[in-house]
């Protein structure tokens, strides 16, 4: 690993590191915020998954999350959204390829060679963090848009791995919206049954763990009706009595202004799960 950025922030350090990922077969960057408490003890970790077109930079520069993580003694880790490099497959447009990994394990060429974002976030990255930083094995996960989809799916697919999960403006039913249909058909092929294991509305019906799904959704989000459709997840949760809390926020859109407004509430929510009494 090599540290490429380091800044003082709210008594802690905001850093960016790069490393070779064996899972993705390329060089990757991730951001890590170390709160003041990390100087004297091992701290729990909140993983943040960003949305389409983003890198590790969007969250750390726009969300204002460091202040709340410092208060709560929580490490923040924000990976990139996809593999990177000249030999990594890509596509025209912003919603497929680099910047659009969708946090799945691709099975279809040419994507399968690098696009294994599920395994990277669930296995390789936590192992790296817990071996090289003052982090314990208490983990939570959150994200925005495509990353909100990723947070929900990774938590539902891996019971016991995360103590809490939340999302801002998530794509909750990728098998039924244009963004998801485009990505899943490319990465996984045309068999729609295989897509269901990457869809939160499908996974929640068979969930063995009852983690509360905390979701913030702006009512003025330009993608709400066509791409996000939170009502589908609410209905799926009601069918099986799975706990969910969807907070509809009037006047808010899909931007980081929305995330910055409520990120403190989410970090406090995760901190309660990560620091049990």
CSV table of N, CA and C in Angstrom, one decimal, residues 90-200:
chain,number,residue,atom,x,y,z
A,90,UNK,N,-14.5,-1.1,-20.4
A,90,UNK,CA,-15.3,0.1,-20.2
A,90,UNK,C,-16.3,0.2,-21.3
A,91,UNK,N,-17.2,1.2,-21.2
A,91,UNK,CA,-18.3,1.4,-22.1
A,91,UNK,C,-18.6,2.9,-22.3
A,92,UNK,N,-19.2,3.2,-23.4
A,92,UNK,CA,-19.6,4.6,-23.5
A,92,UNK,C,-20.8,4.9,-22.6
A,93,UNK,N,-20.8,6.1,-22.1
A,93,UNK,CA,-21.9,6.5,-21.2
A,93,UNK,C,-21.4,6.4,-19.8
A,94,UNK,N,-22.2,7.0,-18.8
A,94,UNK,CA,-21.7,7.0,-17.4
A,94,UNK,C,-22.3,5.9,-16.6
A,95,UNK,N,-23.2,5.1,-17.1
A,95,UNK,CA,-23.9,4.1,-16.3
A,95,UNK,C,-23.5,2.7,-16.6
A,96,UNK,N,-22.3,2.5,-17.2
A,96,UNK,CA,-21.8,1.1,-17.3
A,96,UNK,C,-20.3,1.2,-17.5
A,97,UNK,N,-19.6,0.3,-16.8
A,97,UNK,CA,-18.1,0.3,-16.9
A,97,UNK,C,-17.5,1.1,-15.8
A,98,UNK,N,-16.4,1.8,-16.1
A,98,UNK,CA,-15.6,2.5,-15.0
A,98,UNK,C,-16.5,3.5,-14.4
A,99,UNK,N,-16.5,3.6,-13.1
A,99,UNK,CA,-17.4,4.4,-12.3
A,99,UNK,C,-18.8,3.9,-12.1
A,100,UNK,N,-19.0,2.7,-12.6
A,100,UNK,CA,-20.4,2.1,-12.6
A,100,UNK,C,-20.3,0.6,-12.3
A,101,UNK,N,-19.6,0.2,-11.3
A,101,UNK,CA,-19.4,-1.2,-11.0
A,101,UNK,C,-20.6,-1.9,-10.4
A,102,UNK,N,-21.5,-1.2,-9.8
A,102,UNK,CA,-22.8,-1.7,-9.3
A,102,UNK,C,-22.6,-2.7,-8.2
A,103,UNK,N,-21.3,-2.9,-7.7
A,103,UNK,CA,-21.1,-3.7,-6.5
A,103,UNK,C,-21.5,-5.2,-6.7
A,104,UNK,N,-21.4,-5.7,-7.9
A,104,UNK,CA,-21.7,-7.1,-8.2
A,104,UNK,C,-20.4,-7.8,-8.5
A,105,UNK,N,-20.5,-9.1,-8.6
A,105,UNK,CA,-19.4,-9.9,-9.1
A,105,UNK,C,-19.8,-10.3,-10.6
A,106,UNK,N,-19.2,-9.7,-11.5
A,106,UNK,CA,-19.5,-10.0,-12.9
A,106,UNK,C,-19.2,-11.4,-13.3
A,107,UNK,N,-20.0,-12.0,-14.2
A,107,UNK,CA,-19.8,-13.3,-14.7
A,107,UNK,C,-19.6,-13.4,-16.2
A,108,UNK,N,-19.8,-12.3,-16.8
A,108,UNK,CA,-19.8,-12.2,-18.3
A,108,UNK,C,-18.6,-11.5,-18.8
A,109,UNK,N,-18.0,-12.0,-19.9
A,109,UNK,CA,-16.8,-11.3,-20.5
A,109,UNK,C,-17.4,-10.0,-21.2
A,110,UNK,N,-16.5,-9.0,-21.3
A,110,UNK,CA,-15.2,-8.9,-20.7
A,110,UNK,C,-15.1,-8.4,-19.3
A,111,UNK,N,-16.3,-8.3,-18.6
A,111,UNK,CA,-16.3,-7.6,-17.3
A,111,UNK,C,-15.8,-8.5,-16.2
A,112,UNK,N,-16.0,-9.8,-16.3
A,112,UNK,CA,-15.6,-10.7,-15.2
A,112,UNK,C,-14.2,-10.7,-14.8
A,113,UNK,N,-13.3,-10.3,-15.7
A,113,UNK,CA,-11.9,-10.2,-15.5
A,113,UNK,C,-11.5,-9.3,-14.3
A,114,UNK,N,-12.3,-8.2,-14.2
A,114,UNK,CA,-12.0,-7.2,-13.2
A,114,UNK,C,-13.2,-6.8,-12.3
A,115,UNK,N,-14.4,-6.9,-12.7
A,115,UNK,CA,-15.5,-6.3,-12.0
A,115,UNK,C,-16.0,-7.3,-11.0
A,116,UNK,N,-15.3,-7.4,-9.9
A,116,UNK,CA,-15.7,-8.3,-8.7
A,116,UNK,C,-15.9,-7.4,-7.5
A,117,UNK,N,-16.7,-6.4,-7.6
A,117,UNK,CA,-16.7,-5.3,-6.5
A,117,UNK,C,-17.4,-5.9,-5.3
A,118,UNK,N,-18.3,-6.8,-5.4
A,118,UNK,CA,-18.9,-7.4,-4.1
A,118,UNK,C,-17.8,-8.0,-3.3
A,119,UNK,N,-17.0,-8.9,-3.9
A,119,UNK,CA,-15.9,-9.5,-3.1
A,119,UNK,C,-14.9,-8.6,-2.6
A,120,UNK,N,-14.6,-7.5,-3.4
A,120,UNK,CA,-13.6,-6.5,-2.9
A,120,UNK,C,-14.1,-5.8,-1.7
A,121,UNK,N,-15.4,-5.4,-1.7
A,121,UNK,CA,-15.9,-4.6,-0.6
A,121,UNK,C,-16.1,-5.5,0.7
A,122,UNK,N,-16.6,-6.7,0.4
A,122,UNK,CA,-17.0,-7.6,1.6
A,122,UNK,C,-15.8,-8.3,2.2
A,123,UNK,N,-14.8,-8.6,1.3
A,123,UNK,CA,-13.7,-9.5,1.8
A,123,UNK,C,-12.4,-8.8,1.8
A,124,UNK,N,-11.9,-8.4,0.6
A,124,UNK,CA,-10.5,-7.9,0.5
A,124,UNK,C,-10.3,-6.6,1.2
A,125,UNK,N,-11.2,-5.7,1.0
A,125,UNK,CA,-11.0,-4.3,1.6
A,125,UNK,C,-11.1,-4.4,3.2
A,126,UNK,N,-12.1,-5.0,3.8
A,126,UNK,CA,-12.1,-5.1,5.2
A,126,UNK,C,-10.8,-5.8,5.8
A,127,UNK,N,-10.4,-6.9,5.1
A,127,UNK,CA,-9.2,-7.5,5.6
A,127,UNK,C,-8.0,-6.6,5.6
A,128,UNK,N,-7.9,-5.8,4.5
A,128,UNK,CA,-6.8,-4.8,4.4
A,128,UNK,C,-6.9,-3.7,5.5
A,129,UNK,N,-8.1,-3.2,5.7
A,129,UNK,CA,-8.3,-2.2,6.7
A,129,UNK,C,-8.0,-2.7,8.1
A,130,UNK,N,-8.5,-3.9,8.4
A,130,UNK,CA,-8.3,-4.4,9.8
A,130,UNK,C,-6.9,-4.9,10.1
A,131,UNK,N,-6.1,-5.1,9.0
A,131,UNK,CA,-4.7,-5.5,9.2
A,131,UNK,C,-3.8,-4.3,9.2
A,132,UNK,N,-4.2,-3.2,8.7
A,132,UNK,CA,-3.2,-2.1,8.5
A,132,UNK,C,-3.6,-0.8,9.2
A,133,UNK,N,-4.8,-0.7,9.8
A,133,UNK,CA,-5.3,0.5,10.5
A,133,UNK,C,-5.8,0.1,11.9
A,134,UNK,N,-6.0,1.0,12.8
A,134,UNK,CA,-6.5,0.7,14.1
A,134,UNK,C,-8.0,0.4,14.1
A,135,UNK,N,-8.4,-0.6,13.4
A,135,UNK,CA,-9.8,-0.9,13.2
A,135,UNK,C,-10.1,-2.3,13.8
A,136,UNK,N,-11.3,-2.4,14.5
A,136,UNK,CA,-11.7,-3.7,15.0
A,136,UNK,C,-12.7,-4.3,13.9
A,137,UNK,N,-13.3,-5.4,14.3
A,137,UNK,CA,-14.1,-6.1,13.3
A,137,UNK,C,-15.6,-5.7,13.4
A,138,UNK,N,-15.9,-4.6,14.0
A,138,UNK,CA,-17.3,-4.1,14.0
A,138,UNK,C,-17.5,-3.2,12.8
A,139,UNK,N,-18.4,-3.6,11.9
A,139,UNK,CA,-18.6,-3.0,10.6
A,139,UNK,C,-20.0,-2.5,10.3
A,140,UNK,N,-20.1,-1.4,9.7
A,140,UNK,CA,-21.4,-0.9,9.2
A,140,UNK,C,-21.2,-0.5,7.7
A,141,UNK,N,-22.4,-0.3,7.0
A,141,UNK,CA,-22.3,0.0,5.6
A,141,UNK,C,-23.4,0.9,5.2
A,142,UNK,N,-23.0,1.9,4.3
A,142,UNK,CA,-24.0,2.9,3.8
A,142,UNK,C,-23.6,3.2,2.4
A,143,UNK,N,-24.4,4.0,1.7
A,143,UNK,CA,-24.1,4.4,0.4
A,143,UNK,C,-25.1,5.3,-0.2
A,144,UNK,N,-24.9,5.8,-1.4
A,144,UNK,CA,-25.7,6.7,-2.2
A,144,UNK,C,-26.0,6.2,-3.6
A,145,UNK,N,-27.3,6.1,-3.9
A,145,UNK,CA,-27.7,5.8,-5.3
A,145,UNK,C,-27.3,4.4,-5.7
A,146,UNK,N,-26.4,4.3,-6.7
A,146,UNK,CA,-25.8,2.9,-7.0
A,146,UNK,C,-25.2,2.4,-5.7
A,147,UNK,N,-24.5,3.2,-4.9
A,147,UNK,CA,-23.9,2.8,-3.7
A,147,UNK,C,-24.9,2.4,-2.6
A,148,UNK,N,-26.1,3.1,-2.6
A,148,UNK,CA,-27.1,2.7,-1.7
A,148,UNK,C,-27.6,1.3,-2.1
A,149,UNK,N,-27.8,1.0,-3.4
A,149,UNK,CA,-28.1,-0.4,-3.8
A,149,UNK,C,-27.0,-1.3,-3.3
A,150,UNK,N,-25.7,-0.9,-3.5
A,150,UNK,CA,-24.7,-1.8,-3.0
A,150,UNK,C,-24.7,-2.1,-1.5
A,151,UNK,N,-24.9,-1.0,-0.7
A,151,UNK,CA,-25.0,-1.2,0.7
A,151,UNK,C,-26.1,-2.1,1.1
A,152,UNK,N,-27.3,-2.0,0.6
A,152,UNK,CA,-28.4,-2.8,0.9
A,152,UNK,C,-28.2,-4.3,0.5
A,153,UNK,N,-27.7,-4.5,-0.7
A,153,UNK,CA,-27.4,-5.8,-1.2
A,153,UNK,C,-26.3,-6.5,-0.5
A,154,UNK,N,-25.2,-5.8,-0.2
A,154,UNK,CA,-24.1,-6.5,0.5
A,154,UNK,C,-24.5,-6.8,1.9
A,155,UNK,N,-25.3,-6.0,2.6
A,155,UNK,CA,-25.7,-6.3,3.9
A,155,UNK,C,-26.7,-7.5,3.9
A,156,UNK,N,-27.6,-7.5,2.9
A,156,UNK,CA,-28.6,-8.6,2.9
A,156,UNK,C,-28.0,-10.0,2.4
A,157,UNK,N,-27.0,-9.9,1.6
A,157,UNK,CA,-26.3,-11.1,1.1
A,157,UNK,C,-25.3,-11.7,2.1
A,158,UNK,N,-24.9,-10.9,3.1
A,158,UNK,CA,-23.9,-11.3,4.0
A,158,UNK,C,-24.3,-11.2,5.5
A,159,UNK,N,-25.3,-11.9,5.9
A,159,UNK,CA,-25.7,-11.8,7.3
A,159,UNK,C,-24.6,-12.0,8.3
A,160,UNK,N,-24.6,-11.1,9.3
A,160,UNK,CA,-23.5,-11.1,10.3
A,160,UNK,C,-22.3,-10.3,10.0
A,161,UNK,N,-22.2,-9.9,8.8
A,161,UNK,CA,-21.0,-9.2,8.3
A,161,UNK,C,-21.0,-7.7,8.8
A,162,UNK,N,-22.2,-7.1,8.8
A,162,UNK,CA,-22.4,-5.7,9.1
A,162,UNK,C,-23.4,-5.6,10.2
A,163,UNK,N,-23.1,-4.6,11.2
A,163,UNK,CA,-24.0,-4.4,12.3
A,163,UNK,C,-25.2,-3.5,12.0
A,164,UNK,N,-25.1,-2.7,10.9
A,164,UNK,CA,-26.1,-1.8,10.5
A,164,UNK,C,-25.9,-1.4,9.1
A,165,UNK,N,-27.0,-0.9,8.5
A,165,UNK,CA,-27.0,-0.6,7.1
A,165,UNK,C,-27.9,0.6,6.8
A,166,UNK,N,-27.5,1.5,6.0
A,166,UNK,CA,-28.4,2.6,5.6
A,166,UNK,C,-28.1,3.1,4.2
A,167,UNK,N,-28.9,3.9,3.6
A,167,UNK,CA,-28.7,4.4,2.2
A,167,UNK,C,-29.4,5.7,2.0
A,168,UNK,N,-28.8,6.5,1.1
A,168,UNK,CA,-29.4,7.7,0.6
A,168,UNK,C,-29.8,7.4,-0.9
A,169,UNK,N,-31.1,7.7,-1.2
A,169,UNK,CA,-31.6,7.6,-2.6
A,169,UNK,C,-31.1,6.3,-3.3
A,170,UNK,N,-31.3,5.1,-2.7
A,170,UNK,CA,-30.8,3.9,-3.3
A,170,UNK,C,-31.6,3.4,-4.5
A,171,UNK,N,-30.9,2.7,-5.4
A,171,UNK,CA,-31.6,2.0,-6.4
A,171,UNK,C,-32.0,0.6,-5.7
A,172,UNK,N,-33.3,0.5,-5.4
A,172,UNK,CA,-33.7,-0.6,-4.5
A,172,UNK,C,-34.1,-1.8,-5.3
A,173,UNK,N,-34.5,-1.6,-6.6
A,173,UNK,CA,-34.9,-2.7,-7.4
A,173,UNK,C,-34.3,-2.7,-8.8
A,174,UNK,N,-33.0,-3.0,-8.9
A,174,UNK,CA,-32.3,-2.8,-10.2
A,174,UNK,C,-32.8,-3.8,-11.3
A,175,UNK,N,-33.5,-4.8,-10.9
A,175,UNK,CA,-34.0,-5.7,-11.9
A,175,UNK,C,-35.2,-5.1,-12.6
A,176,UNK,N,-35.7,-3.9,-12.1
A,176,UNK,CA,-36.9,-3.3,-12.7
A,176,UNK,C,-36.8,-1.9,-13.1
A,177,UNK,N,-35.5,-1.4,-13.2
A,177,UNK,CA,-35.3,0.0,-13.6
A,177,UNK,C,-34.2,0.0,-14.6
A,178,UNK,N,-34.2,1.1,-15.5
A,178,UNK,CA,-33.3,1.1,-16.6
A,178,UNK,C,-31.8,1.0,-16.2
A,179,UNK,N,-31.4,1.8,-15.2
A,179,UNK,CA,-30.0,1.7,-14.8
A,179,UNK,C,-29.6,0.3,-14.5
A,180,UNK,N,-30.4,-0.4,-13.7
A,180,UNK,CA,-30.1,-1.7,-13.2
A,180,UNK,C,-30.2,-2.7,-14.4
A,181,UNK,N,-31.2,-2.6,-15.2
A,181,UNK,CA,-31.3,-3.6,-16.3
A,181,UNK,C,-30.1,-3.5,-17.2
A,182,UNK,N,-29.6,-2.3,-17.5
A,182,UNK,CA,-28.5,-2.2,-18.4
A,182,UNK,C,-27.2,-2.8,-17.7
A,183,UNK,N,-27.0,-2.5,-16.5
A,183,UNK,CA,-25.8,-3.0,-15.8
A,183,UNK,C,-25.8,-4.5,-15.6
A,184,UNK,N,-27.0,-5.0,-15.1
A,184,UNK,CA,-27.0,-6.4,-14.8
A,184,UNK,C,-27.0,-7.3,-16.0
A,185,UNK,N,-27.6,-6.8,-17.1
A,185,UNK,CA,-27.5,-7.6,-18.3
A,185,UNK,C,-26.1,-7.7,-18.9
A,186,UNK,N,-25.4,-6.6,-18.7
A,186,UNK,CA,-24.0,-6.6,-19.2
A,186,UNK,C,-23.1,-7.4,-18.3
A,187,UNK,N,-23.2,-7.2,-17.0
A,187,UNK,CA,-22.3,-7.9,-16.1
A,187,UNK,C,-22.6,-9.4,-15.9
A,188,UNK,N,-23.9,-9.7,-15.9
A,188,UNK,CA,-24.4,-11.1,-15.6
A,188,UNK,C,-25.0,-11.9,-16.7
A,189,UNK,N,-25.4,-11.2,-17.8
A,189,UNK,CA,-26.0,-11.9,-18.9
A,189,UNK,C,-27.5,-11.7,-18.9
A,190,UNK,N,-28.2,-12.4,-19.8
A,190,UNK,CA,-29.6,-12.2,-20.0
A,190,UNK,C,-30.6,-13.0,-19.2
A,191,UNK,N,-30.1,-13.9,-18.4
A,191,UNK,CA,-30.9,-14.7,-17.5
A,191,UNK,C,-31.4,-13.8,-16.3
A,192,UNK,N,-32.6,-13.3,-16.4
A,192,UNK,CA,-33.1,-12.4,-15.4
A,192,UNK,C,-33.2,-13.0,-14.0
A,193,UNK,N,-33.3,-14.3,-13.9
A,193,UNK,CA,-33.4,-15.0,-12.6
A,193,UNK,C,-32.1,-14.8,-11.8
A,194,UNK,N,-30.9,-14.8,-12.6
A,194,UNK,CA,-29.7,-14.6,-11.9
A,194,UNK,C,-29.5,-13.2,-11.3
A,195,UNK,N,-30.3,-12.2,-11.9
A,195,UNK,CA,-30.2,-10.8,-11.4
A,195,UNK,C,-30.8,-10.7,-10.0
A,196,UNK,N,-31.7,-11.6,-9.6
A,196,UNK,CA,-32.5,-11.4,-8.4
A,196,UNK,C,-31.6,-11.4,-7.1
A,197,UNK,N,-30.4,-12.1,-7.2
A,197,UNK,CA,-29.5,-12.2,-6.1
A,197,UNK,C,-28.8,-10.9,-5.9
A,198,UNK,N,-29.0,-9.9,-6.7
A,198,UNK,CA,-28.4,-8.6,-6.6
A,198,UNK,C,-29.4,-7.5,-6.5
A,199,UNK,N,-30.6,-7.8,-6.0
A,199,UNK,CA,-31.8,-6.9,-6.0
A,199,UNK,C,-32.3,-6.9,-4.5
A,200,UNK,N,-32.2,-5.8,-3.9
A,200,UNK,CA,-32.7,-5.7,-2.5
A,200,UNK,C,-34.1,-6.1,-2.3
